[in-house]
C-alpha cells in the first residue's frame, strides 16, 4: 500500500493556473476526497498523481518513489506508478467480456492464464459480479459497468486507487449504495484512495479527510466534521451544507446584526467594520416565547421530516430548519424568537 506525498505542485495551462501550490500527504490506507465546484482543478490534480498530466512545478511521491519532480526532471509514466484509476465514464471496452475487461491489466503484465482467471474471479466476487464474467458490457446496467471498471482498477493490486467522479453518471439511489460498496472494498483491501467529487455529501460520507478546492487553490484540509463545524473561510462554509450569511457590523468590541441591537457576540477574532454572521439553518432554535432575535415567519416549506422556514429579522431573511413535521406550530405572519447556536464570523466582501 502507499502513502502519497504532493509538495508545492502547480499546473499551468498557458495563462491559466489550474492548480496553485497544492500540498497534501495522503497516509497509507487513508481515504481522501478532493472536493470543489466544477473547474476548480480536481481532475488536473488527480491526473498529475496518475501521470497523465505533468506538473509544471513541484514533487509527487507514491510510496517510496518520487514519480514526478520538476527539479530533477523525474517523470514516471502512469503504467509504472502502481495505481488503479476509475473515471466518470465507465471506460470499459465494449468488445471484451466482463472477465476480459477485468483481466486486461494482468494480461499486460504477462500473468499466467490460470492465475489470471483466479484473480479475475476473486475481483468480480469482490464487486458482486461473480456471475457476470461472460457477459458483454452492453448487457450490464450503468452501475454494473462502473463496478467492472472498479474491478479492473483493483485487479493488479495497486497501492493507490484514484477515482474521478466515479458515481456521477449513476442515478441517486444507486449512487448511495455504491458509496458503501467502494468503502467496503477499501476496507477489505486496505488500499489508499484519492477520490475526486463535486458532491459534498459524497465527500463527507466517505472520507477520512476532505480537501476543499476553489479556483485551483486548496481552501481547507480536514476531517468531515472539522470542515462542517469549523470552515476555514466563507467559501468552505458556503460549499459544505446549508448556511445563512447575514450582514453584521462591529461596534466597540461586539458584533451585531445590522439594524438590530437585541443581541450581540464578543468579537473574539478582532474583526473590523462590516462582517458576515454565518449560522446554519439547523443550528437555530425557534420558539414562541423569547430568544436572542425576534422575527416574523414569511414562508414555510414542508419537507416531510422537517420544516424549512424563512423568518424576517429586521430585514434579514433567516432560513431556519426545524426537525419534526408540525408545520402549523409557526404559521405565516406569526412572531417567533430565534437563538443562534454555533455562529461563525467572516470578513464581509
Ligand atoms: N488540457 C487543458 N488545457 C487547458 N486548460 C485546461 C486543460 N485541462 C484543464 N484545464 C483548465 O484547468 C482548470 C481546472 O480544470 P479541471 O481540473 O478539469 O477542473 P475540475 O475537475 O475541478 O472540474 C479549468 O479552468 C480548465 O478549463
Ligand atoms: Mg473534473
mmCIF file of C-alpha atoms and ligand atoms in Angstrom:
data_model
loop_
_atom_site.group_PDB
_atom_site.id
_atom_site.type_symbol
_atom_site.label_atom_id
_atom_site.label_comp_id
_atom_site.label_asym_id
_atom_site.label_seq_id
_atom_site.Cartn_x
_atom_site.Cartn_y
_atom_site.Cartn_z
ATOM 1 C CA UNK A 1 0.000 0.000 0.000
ATOM 2 C CA UNK A 2 1.161 3.535 -0.441
ATOM 3 C CA UNK A 3 1.450 6.976 1.035
ATOM 4 C CA UNK A 4 1.083 9.838 -1.446
ATOM 5 C CA UNK A 5 3.092 12.994 -0.976
ATOM 6 C CA UNK A 6 2.274 16.101 -3.026
ATOM 7 C CA UNK A 7 4.575 19.063 -2.461
ATOM 8 C CA UNK A 8 4.206 22.545 -3.917
ATOM 9 C CA UNK A 9 2.562 21.274 -7.078
ATOM 10 C CA UNK A 10 1.473 23.775 -9.720
ATOM 11 C CA UNK A 11 -0.155 23.169 -13.102
ATOM 12 C CA UNK A 12 -0.359 25.973 -15.621
ATOM 13 C CA UNK A 13 -2.122 25.773 -18.974
ATOM 14 C CA UNK A 14 -0.813 28.905 -20.700
ATOM 15 C CA UNK A 15 -2.116 31.798 -18.623
ATOM 16 C CA UNK A 16 -4.480 29.596 -16.588
ATOM 17 C CA UNK A 17 -3.186 28.278 -13.261
ATOM 18 C CA UNK A 18 -5.370 25.194 -12.875
ATOM 19 C CA UNK A 19 -3.607 24.026 -9.700
ATOM 20 C CA UNK A 20 -1.870 26.564 -7.483
ATOM 21 C CA UNK A 21 0.626 25.317 -4.855
ATOM 22 C CA UNK A 22 -1.081 22.063 -3.881
ATOM 23 C CA UNK A 23 0.305 20.357 -0.756
ATOM 24 C CA UNK A 24 -1.046 17.131 0.698
ATOM 25 C CA UNK A 25 0.158 13.928 2.314
ATOM 26 C CA UNK A 26 -2.307 11.063 1.973
ATOM 27 C CA UNK A 27 -1.452 8.454 4.583
ATOM 28 C CA UNK A 28 -1.138 4.775 3.789
ATOM 29 C CA UNK A 29 -4.651 3.300 3.723
ATOM 30 C CA UNK A 30 -6.366 6.680 4.036
ATOM 31 C CA UNK A 31 -9.445 7.742 2.048
ATOM 32 C CA UNK A 32 -9.079 11.383 0.998
ATOM 33 C CA UNK A 33 -11.539 13.309 -1.183
ATOM 34 C CA UNK A 34 -10.764 16.330 -3.283
ATOM 35 C CA UNK A 35 -13.944 18.390 -3.289
ATOM 36 C CA UNK A 36 -14.851 21.589 -5.085
ATOM 37 C CA UNK A 37 -17.004 23.157 -7.785
ATOM 38 C CA UNK A 38 -16.571 22.353 -11.465
ATOM 39 C CA UNK A 39 -13.364 23.773 -12.925
ATOM 40 C CA UNK A 40 -11.536 24.171 -9.599
ATOM 41 C CA UNK A 41 -8.684 21.827 -10.584
ATOM 42 C CA UNK A 42 -9.717 18.451 -9.119
ATOM 43 C CA UNK A 43 -9.250 16.361 -12.256
ATOM 44 C CA UNK A 44 -5.987 18.077 -13.122
ATOM 45 C CA UNK A 45 -4.649 17.254 -9.645
ATOM 46 C CA UNK A 46 -5.693 13.611 -9.954
ATOM 47 C CA UNK A 47 -4.229 13.322 -13.466
ATOM 48 C CA UNK A 48 -0.909 14.638 -12.173
ATOM 49 C CA UNK A 49 -0.899 11.978 -9.433
ATOM 50 C CA UNK A 50 -1.709 9.366 -12.086
ATOM 51 C CA UNK A 51 0.893 10.670 -14.523
ATOM 52 C CA UNK A 52 -1.497 11.594 -17.352
ATOM 53 C CA UNK A 53 -0.524 15.199 -16.806
ATOM 54 C CA UNK A 54 2.896 16.565 -15.947
ATOM 55 C CA UNK A 55 3.128 19.069 -13.071
ATOM 56 C CA UNK A 56 4.556 22.443 -14.087
ATOM 57 C CA UNK A 57 6.262 22.668 -10.698
ATOM 58 C CA UNK A 58 6.596 20.563 -7.575
ATOM 59 C CA UNK A 59 7.140 16.996 -6.464
ATOM 60 C CA UNK A 60 4.842 13.974 -6.262
ATOM 61 C CA UNK A 61 5.806 10.753 -4.498
ATOM 62 C CA UNK A 62 3.898 7.480 -4.283
ATOM 63 C CA UNK A 63 5.188 5.163 -1.581
ATOM 64 C CA UNK A 64 8.972 5.259 -1.628
ATOM 65 C CA UNK A 65 9.215 6.589 -5.166
ATOM 66 C CA UNK A 66 9.369 10.120 -6.485
ATOM 67 C CA UNK A 67 7.167 9.822 -9.582
ATOM 68 C CA UNK A 68 7.291 13.446 -10.674
ATOM 69 C CA UNK A 69 9.729 16.234 -9.908
ATOM 70 C CA UNK A 70 10.128 19.499 -11.769
ATOM 71 C CA UNK A 71 13.527 19.917 -10.140
ATOM 72 C CA UNK A 72 15.175 16.669 -11.219
ATOM 73 C CA UNK A 73 13.014 16.147 -14.313
ATOM 74 C CA UNK A 74 11.872 12.749 -12.992
ATOM 75 C CA UNK A 75 8.651 11.577 -14.612
ATOM 76 C CA UNK A 76 7.356 8.043 -14.173
ATOM 77 C CA UNK A 77 4.660 7.100 -16.732
ATOM 78 C CA UNK A 78 1.199 6.030 -15.449
ATOM 79 C CA UNK A 79 1.718 2.309 -16.118
ATOM 80 C CA UNK A 80 4.740 2.278 -13.792
ATOM 81 C CA UNK A 81 3.110 4.150 -10.894
ATOM 82 C CA UNK A 82 1.347 1.192 -9.216
ATOM 83 C CA UNK A 83 -2.081 2.853 -9.396
ATOM 84 C CA UNK A 84 -5.603 1.929 -10.401
ATOM 85 C CA UNK A 85 -7.883 4.584 -11.840
ATOM 86 C CA UNK A 86 -11.637 4.859 -12.371
ATOM 87 C CA UNK A 87 -13.236 7.613 -14.426
ATOM 88 C CA UNK A 88 -16.714 9.108 -14.548
ATOM 89 C CA UNK A 89 -17.366 7.463 -17.924
ATOM 90 C CA UNK A 90 -17.037 3.755 -17.169
ATOM 91 C CA UNK A 91 -14.463 3.320 -19.944
ATOM 92 C CA UNK A 92 -14.986 -0.426 -20.215
ATOM 93 C CA UNK A 93 -14.137 -1.968 -23.585
ATOM 94 C CA UNK A 94 -17.348 -2.962 -25.363
ATOM 95 C CA UNK A 95 -15.780 -5.729 -27.494
ATOM 96 C CA UNK A 96 -14.402 -7.585 -24.453
ATOM 97 C CA UNK A 97 -16.365 -9.656 -21.948
ATOM 98 C CA UNK A 98 -16.510 -8.531 -18.342
ATOM 99 C CA UNK A 99 -13.809 -11.065 -17.394
ATOM 100 C CA UNK A 100 -11.580 -9.964 -20.291
ATOM 101 C CA UNK A 101 -12.001 -6.321 -19.273
ATOM 102 C CA UNK A 102 -11.055 -7.042 -15.690
ATOM 103 C CA UNK A 103 -8.200 -9.371 -16.650
ATOM 104 C CA UNK A 104 -6.614 -6.987 -19.131
ATOM 105 C CA UNK A 105 -4.136 -5.322 -16.713
ATOM 106 C CA UNK A 106 -2.904 -8.801 -15.714
ATOM 107 C CA UNK A 107 -2.549 -9.863 -19.361
ATOM 108 C CA UNK A 108 -0.348 -6.812 -19.970
ATOM 109 C CA UNK A 109 1.773 -7.898 -17.013
ATOM 110 C CA UNK A 110 2.006 -11.385 -18.535
ATOM 111 C CA UNK A 111 0.430 -13.071 -15.517
ATOM 112 C CA UNK A 112 -0.144 -16.757 -16.432
ATOM 113 C CA UNK A 113 -3.650 -17.642 -17.579
ATOM 114 C CA UNK A 114 -4.619 -19.788 -14.618
ATOM 115 C CA UNK A 115 -3.598 -17.242 -12.005
ATOM 116 C CA UNK A 116 -5.246 -14.549 -14.104
ATOM 117 C CA UNK A 117 -8.559 -16.372 -14.131
ATOM 118 C CA UNK A 118 -8.401 -16.948 -10.411
ATOM 119 C CA UNK A 119 -7.672 -13.304 -9.637
ATOM 120 C CA UNK A 120 -10.308 -12.014 -12.051
ATOM 121 C CA UNK A 121 -12.921 -14.217 -10.408
ATOM 122 C CA UNK A 122 -11.875 -13.009 -6.941
ATOM 123 C CA UNK A 123 -12.186 -9.391 -8.091
ATOM 124 C CA UNK A 124 -15.588 -9.997 -9.697
ATOM 125 C CA UNK A 125 -16.764 -11.583 -6.446
ATOM 126 C CA UNK A 126 -15.485 -8.558 -4.535
ATOM 127 C CA UNK A 127 -17.601 -6.164 -6.643
ATOM 128 C CA UNK A 128 -20.590 -8.536 -6.547
ATOM 129 C CA UNK A 129 -20.360 -9.506 -10.222
ATOM 130 C CA UNK A 130 -19.229 -13.090 -9.674
ATOM 131 C CA UNK A 131 -21.780 -14.474 -12.161
ATOM 132 C CA UNK A 132 -21.230 -11.879 -14.878
ATOM 133 C CA UNK A 133 -17.794 -12.743 -16.259
ATOM 134 C CA UNK A 134 -19.022 -13.975 -19.626
ATOM 135 C CA UNK A 135 -21.330 -11.059 -20.344
ATOM 136 C CA UNK A 136 -20.514 -8.068 -22.526
ATOM 137 C CA UNK A 137 -20.698 -4.520 -21.123
ATOM 138 C CA UNK A 138 -23.826 -3.652 -23.156
ATOM 139 C CA UNK A 139 -25.623 -6.404 -21.223
ATOM 140 C CA UNK A 140 -24.963 -4.604 -17.946
ATOM 141 C CA UNK A 141 -26.527 -1.631 -16.162
ATOM 142 C CA UNK A 142 -24.538 1.567 -15.600
ATOM 143 C CA UNK A 143 -23.835 0.632 -12.007
ATOM 144 C CA UNK A 144 -22.611 -2.813 -13.021
ATOM 145 C CA UNK A 145 -20.351 -1.335 -15.715
ATOM 146 C CA UNK A 146 -18.875 1.004 -13.126
ATOM 147 C CA UNK A 147 -18.195 -1.985 -10.883
ATOM 148 C CA UNK A 148 -16.382 -3.629 -13.808
ATOM 149 C CA UNK A 149 -14.076 -0.605 -14.086
ATOM 150 C CA UNK A 150 -13.548 -0.703 -10.331
ATOM 151 C CA UNK A 151 -12.592 -4.397 -10.519
ATOM 152 C CA UNK A 152 -10.248 -3.676 -13.433
ATOM 153 C CA UNK A 153 -8.595 -0.846 -11.465
ATOM 154 C CA UNK A 154 -8.040 -3.155 -8.485
ATOM 155 C CA UNK A 155 -7.081 -6.450 -10.116
ATOM 156 C CA UNK A 156 -3.348 -5.770 -10.269
ATOM 157 C CA UNK A 157 -3.470 -4.929 -6.537
ATOM 158 C CA UNK A 158 -2.112 -1.400 -6.825
ATOM 159 C CA UNK A 159 -1.110 0.551 -3.733
ATOM 160 C CA UNK A 160 -3.213 3.530 -4.728
ATOM 161 C CA UNK A 161 -6.713 3.886 -6.184
ATOM 162 C CA UNK A 162 -7.642 7.138 -7.944
ATOM 163 C CA UNK A 163 -11.309 7.834 -8.629
ATOM 164 C CA UNK A 164 -12.598 10.785 -10.656
ATOM 165 C CA UNK A 165 -16.320 11.364 -10.019
ATOM 166 C CA UNK A 166 -16.967 7.629 -10.429
ATOM 167 C CA UNK A 167 -20.609 7.837 -9.381
ATOM 168 C CA UNK A 168 -21.774 10.965 -11.231
ATOM 169 C CA UNK A 169 -23.334 9.033 -14.105
ATOM 170 C CA UNK A 170 -25.454 6.852 -11.834
ATOM 171 C CA UNK A 171 -28.916 7.618 -10.516
ATOM 172 C CA UNK A 172 -29.329 8.868 -6.935
ATOM 173 C CA UNK A 173 -30.281 5.571 -5.255
ATOM 174 C CA UNK A 174 -27.512 3.600 -6.919
ATOM 175 C CA UNK A 175 -25.017 6.354 -6.140
ATOM 176 C CA UNK A 176 -25.721 5.940 -2.426
ATOM 177 C CA UNK A 177 -25.389 2.160 -2.426
ATOM 178 C CA UNK A 178 -22.170 2.356 -4.478
ATOM 179 C CA UNK A 179 -20.695 4.614 -1.776
ATOM 180 C CA UNK A 180 -20.945 1.722 0.635
ATOM 181 C CA UNK A 181 -19.546 -0.738 -1.883
ATOM 182 C CA UNK A 182 -16.484 1.390 -2.528
ATOM 183 C CA UNK A 183 -15.890 1.838 1.208
ATOM 184 C CA UNK A 184 -16.323 -1.885 1.769
ATOM 185 C CA UNK A 185 -13.747 -2.643 -0.931
ATOM 186 C CA UNK A 186 -11.364 -0.126 0.572
ATOM 187 C CA UNK A 187 -11.714 -1.747 3.984
ATOM 188 C CA UNK A 188 -11.135 -5.222 2.591
ATOM 189 C CA UNK A 189 -8.094 -4.278 0.513
ATOM 190 C CA UNK A 190 -6.642 -1.540 2.761
ATOM 191 C CA UNK A 191 -5.853 0.451 -0.391
ATOM 192 C CA UNK A 192 -5.077 4.186 -0.250
ATOM 193 C CA UNK A 193 -7.787 6.180 -2.062
ATOM 194 C CA UNK A 194 -7.882 9.650 -3.580
ATOM 195 C CA UNK A 195 -11.455 10.384 -4.590
ATOM 196 C CA UNK A 196 -12.490 13.395 -6.670
ATOM 197 C CA UNK A 197 -16.041 14.708 -6.431
ATOM 198 C CA UNK A 198 -18.081 17.908 -6.625
ATOM 199 C CA UNK A 199 -20.738 16.304 -4.397
ATOM 200 C CA UNK A 200 -20.197 17.461 -0.836
ATOM 201 C CA UNK A 201 -22.404 14.814 0.736
ATOM 202 C CA UNK A 202 -20.430 12.105 -1.062
ATOM 203 C CA UNK A 203 -17.137 13.549 0.174
ATOM 204 C CA UNK A 204 -18.446 13.972 3.729
ATOM 205 C CA UNK A 205 -19.928 10.486 3.920
ATOM 206 C CA UNK A 206 -16.973 8.566 2.524
ATOM 207 C CA UNK A 207 -13.750 10.284 3.515
ATOM 208 C CA UNK A 208 -11.293 10.218 6.365
ATOM 209 C CA UNK A 209 -10.288 13.710 5.238
ATOM 210 C CA UNK A 210 -11.572 16.183 2.685
ATOM 211 C CA UNK A 211 -9.529 18.670 0.642
ATOM 212 C CA UNK A 212 -11.726 21.614 -0.368
ATOM 213 C CA UNK A 213 -10.540 23.428 -3.501
ATOM 214 C CA UNK A 214 -11.635 26.614 -5.217
ATOM 215 C CA UNK A 215 -10.108 28.126 -8.352
ATOM 216 C CA UNK A 216 -7.015 25.943 -8.177
ATOM 217 C CA UNK A 217 -6.299 26.755 -4.547
ATOM 218 C CA UNK A 218 -6.710 24.449 -1.538
ATOM 219 C CA UNK A 219 -9.049 26.192 0.917
ATOM 220 C CA UNK A 220 -9.038 23.678 3.748
ATOM 221 C CA UNK A 221 -7.967 20.128 4.559
ATOM 222 C CA UNK A 222 -9.721 18.361 7.418
ATOM 223 C CA UNK A 223 -11.967 15.596 8.675
ATOM 224 C CA UNK A 224 -15.590 15.975 7.504
ATOM 225 C CA UNK A 225 -16.807 17.229 10.890
ATOM 226 C CA UNK A 226 -13.990 19.818 11.077
ATOM 227 C CA UNK A 227 -14.838 21.165 7.653
ATOM 228 C CA UNK A 228 -18.506 21.325 8.596
ATOM 229 C CA UNK A 229 -18.217 22.845 12.065
ATOM 230 C CA UNK A 230 -15.088 24.980 11.590
ATOM 231 C CA UNK A 231 -14.910 26.055 7.960
ATOM 232 C CA UNK A 232 -11.696 27.962 7.267
ATOM 233 C CA UNK A 233 -13.450 30.654 5.260
ATOM 234 C CA UNK A 234 -16.695 31.771 3.668
ATOM 235 C CA UNK A 235 -16.181 29.697 0.526
ATOM 236 C CA UNK A 236 -15.894 26.460 2.522
ATOM 237 C CA UNK A 237 -18.814 27.404 4.785
ATOM 238 C CA UNK A 238 -20.950 28.044 1.714
ATOM 239 C CA UNK A 239 -19.913 24.951 -0.216
ATOM 240 C CA UNK A 240 -20.428 22.475 2.645
ATOM 241 C CA UNK A 241 -24.002 22.196 3.860
ATOM 242 C CA UNK A 242 -26.578 24.974 4.113
ATOM 243 C CA UNK A 243 -25.789 28.287 5.729
ATOM 244 C CA UNK A 244 -27.217 31.763 6.349
ATOM 245 C CA UNK A 245 -24.898 34.670 5.609
ATOM 246 C CA UNK A 246 -26.242 37.747 7.389
ATOM 247 C CA UNK A 247 -24.827 41.265 7.310
ATOM 248 C CA UNK A 248 -23.235 42.173 10.606
ATOM 249 C CA UNK A 249 -21.131 45.011 11.943
ATOM 250 C CA UNK A 250 -18.532 45.520 14.641
ATOM 251 C CA UNK A 251 -19.453 48.125 17.266
ATOM 252 C CA UNK A 252 -16.920 48.506 20.044
ATOM 253 C CA UNK A 253 -15.803 45.012 20.977
ATOM 254 C CA UNK A 254 -19.119 43.403 19.984
ATOM 255 C CA UNK A 255 -20.639 42.110 16.756
ATOM 256 C CA UNK A 256 -24.272 42.950 15.907
ATOM 257 C CA UNK A 257 -26.652 42.132 13.081
ATOM 258 C CA UNK A 258 -27.060 45.342 11.069
ATOM 259 C CA UNK A 259 -30.102 47.256 12.349
ATOM 260 C CA UNK A 260 -30.583 45.017 15.383
ATOM 261 C CA UNK A 261 -29.457 45.662 18.943
ATOM 262 C CA UNK A 262 -31.293 42.852 20.691
ATOM 263 C CA UNK A 263 -28.286 40.538 20.793
ATOM 264 C CA UNK A 264 -24.537 40.724 20.180
ATOM 265 C CA UNK A 265 -21.486 38.485 20.232
ATOM 266 C CA UNK A 266 -17.941 39.019 21.519
ATOM 267 C CA UNK A 267 -15.581 39.993 18.717
ATOM 268 C CA UNK A 268 -13.037 37.291 19.540
ATOM 269 C CA UNK A 269 -11.063 37.453 16.310
ATOM 270 C CA UNK A 270 -10.675 41.222 16.271
ATOM 271 C CA UNK A 271 -12.660 41.739 13.062
ATOM 272 C CA UNK A 272 -13.332 45.305 11.984
ATOM 273 C CA UNK A 273 -16.189 47.148 10.296
ATOM 274 C CA UNK A 274 -18.539 45.124 8.097
ATOM 275 C CA UNK A 275 -18.671 41.394 8.817
ATOM 276 C CA UNK A 276 -20.729 38.388 7.797
ATOM 277 C CA UNK A 277 -22.525 36.475 10.516
ATOM 278 C CA UNK A 278 -22.891 32.837 9.467
ATOM 279 C CA UNK A 279 -25.203 30.285 11.040
ATOM 280 C CA UNK A 280 -26.551 27.002 9.708
ATOM 281 C CA UNK A 281 -30.356 26.686 9.426
ATOM 282 C CA UNK A 282 -30.342 23.587 11.625
ATOM 283 C CA UNK A 283 -28.299 25.403 14.322
ATOM 284 C CA UNK A 284 -31.101 27.848 15.043
ATOM 285 C CA UNK A 285 -33.650 27.204 17.779
ATOM 286 C CA UNK A 286 -37.053 28.724 17.127
ATOM 287 C CA UNK A 287 -39.642 29.305 19.813
ATOM 288 C CA UNK A 288 -42.723 31.387 20.534
ATOM 289 C CA UNK A 289 -41.588 32.778 23.840
ATOM 290 C CA UNK A 290 -38.384 34.753 23.924
ATOM 291 C CA UNK A 291 -34.879 34.448 22.469
ATOM 292 C CA UNK A 292 -31.946 36.347 21.017
ATOM 293 C CA UNK A 293 -33.780 37.708 17.978
ATOM 294 C CA UNK A 294 -37.423 38.495 17.334
ATOM 295 C CA UNK A 295 -38.766 37.917 13.814
ATOM 296 C CA UNK A 296 -41.788 37.149 11.679
ATOM 297 C CA UNK A 297 -42.358 33.943 9.689
ATOM 298 C CA UNK A 298 -42.659 34.791 5.980
ATOM 299 C CA UNK A 299 -42.558 31.368 4.273
ATOM 300 C CA UNK A 300 -42.708 27.682 5.192
ATOM 301 C CA UNK A 301 -41.771 24.622 3.168
ATOM 302 C CA UNK A 302 -42.843 21.180 4.309
ATOM 303 C CA UNK A 303 -40.004 18.655 3.811
ATOM 304 C CA UNK A 304 -41.514 15.607 5.478
ATOM 305 C CA UNK A 305 -39.052 15.090 8.307
ATOM 306 C CA UNK A 306 -38.609 18.831 8.875
ATOM 307 C CA UNK A 307 -39.993 22.256 8.046
ATOM 308 C CA UNK A 308 -37.896 24.859 6.239
ATOM 309 C CA UNK A 309 -38.837 28.379 7.430
ATOM 310 C CA UNK A 310 -37.930 31.881 6.315
ATOM 311 C CA UNK A 311 -38.005 34.373 9.160
ATOM 312 C CA UNK A 312 -37.643 38.135 8.731
ATOM 313 C CA UNK A 313 -35.479 39.640 11.489
ATOM 314 C CA UNK A 314 -35.269 43.424 10.916
ATOM 315 C CA UNK A 315 -34.996 42.829 7.175
ATOM 316 C CA UNK A 316 -32.551 39.904 7.444
ATOM 317 C CA UNK A 317 -34.173 36.849 5.866
ATOM 318 C CA UNK A 318 -33.103 33.928 8.045
ATOM 319 C CA UNK A 319 -33.542 30.324 6.968
ATOM 320 C CA UNK A 320 -34.449 28.007 9.852
ATOM 321 C CA UNK A 321 -34.850 24.233 9.546
ATOM 322 C CA UNK A 322 -36.868 22.710 12.325
ATOM 323 C CA UNK A 323 -36.941 18.930 12.789
ATOM 324 C CA UNK A 324 -40.379 17.365 13.049
ATOM 325 C CA UNK A 325 -43.318 17.783 10.734
ATOM 326 C CA UNK A 326 -45.602 20.177 12.614
ATOM 327 C CA UNK A 327 -45.958 22.898 10.003
ATOM 328 C CA UNK A 328 -48.845 24.592 11.842
ATOM 329 C CA UNK A 329 -46.829 25.361 15.021
ATOM 330 C CA UNK A 330 -45.489 28.599 13.463
ATOM 331 C CA UNK A 331 -47.886 29.892 10.792
ATOM 332 C CA UNK A 332 -47.031 32.612 8.268
ATOM 333 C CA UNK A 333 -47.101 36.006 9.917
ATOM 334 C CA UNK A 334 -46.504 34.687 13.431
ATOM 335 C CA UNK A 335 -43.971 36.301 15.712
ATOM 336 C CA UNK A 336 -41.110 33.972 16.654
ATOM 337 C CA UNK A 337 -37.854 34.110 18.607
ATOM 338 C CA UNK A 338 -34.562 32.710 17.325
ATOM 339 C CA UNK A 339 -31.467 31.549 19.207
ATOM 340 C CA UNK A 340 -28.332 31.071 17.111
ATOM 341 C CA UNK A 341 -26.042 28.217 18.157
ATOM 342 C CA UNK A 342 -22.579 27.813 16.613
ATOM 343 C CA UNK A 343 -22.281 31.219 14.998
ATOM 344 C CA UNK A 344 -19.305 31.952 12.727
ATOM 345 C CA UNK A 345 -17.955 35.324 11.669
ATOM 346 C CA UNK A 346 -16.178 36.256 8.452
ATOM 347 C CA UNK A 347 -14.879 39.440 6.955
ATOM 348 C CA UNK A 348 -17.561 40.751 4.572
ATOM 349 C CA UNK A 349 -16.585 41.265 0.930
HETATM 350 N N1 LIG B 1 -5.736 20.424 -21.172
HETATM 351 C C1 LIG B 1 -6.125 21.626 -20.728
HETATM 352 N N2 LIG B 1 -5.806 22.755 -21.415
HETATM 353 C C2 LIG B 1 -6.162 23.971 -20.951
HETATM 354 N N3 LIG B 1 -6.862 24.171 -19.825
HETATM 355 C C3 LIG B 1 -7.221 23.091 -19.102
HETATM 356 C C4 LIG B 1 -6.872 21.764 -19.520
HETATM 357 N N4 LIG B 1 -7.352 20.898 -18.586
HETATM 358 C C5 LIG B 1 -7.969 21.641 -17.651
HETATM 359 N N5 LIG B 1 -7.894 22.957 -17.950
HETATM 360 C C6 LIG B 1 -8.428 24.078 -17.144
HETATM 361 O O1 LIG B 1 -7.984 23.909 -15.821
HETATM 362 C C7 LIG B 1 -8.998 24.239 -14.884
HETATM 363 C C8 LIG B 1 -9.279 23.064 -13.969
HETATM 364 O O2 LIG B 1 -9.881 22.031 -14.706
HETATM 365 P P1 LIG B 1 -10.232 20.616 -14.057
HETATM 366 O O3 LIG B 1 -9.055 20.113 -13.336
HETATM 367 O O4 LIG B 1 -10.775 19.754 -15.131
HETATM 368 O O5 LIG B 1 -11.377 21.007 -13.028
HETATM 369 P P2 LIG B 1 -12.432 20.090 -12.248
HETATM 370 O O6 LIG B 1 -12.049 18.651 -12.420
HETATM 371 O O7 LIG B 1 -12.353 20.557 -10.828
HETATM 372 O O8 LIG B 1 -13.778 20.392 -12.820
HETATM 373 C C9 LIG B 1 -10.194 24.688 -15.715
HETATM 374 O O9 LIG B 1 -10.152 26.081 -15.815
HETATM 375 C C10 LIG B 1 -9.950 24.033 -17.048
HETATM 376 O O10 LIG B 1 -10.546 24.755 -18.068
HETATM 377 MG MG1 LIG B 2 -13.200 17.048 -13.229
#
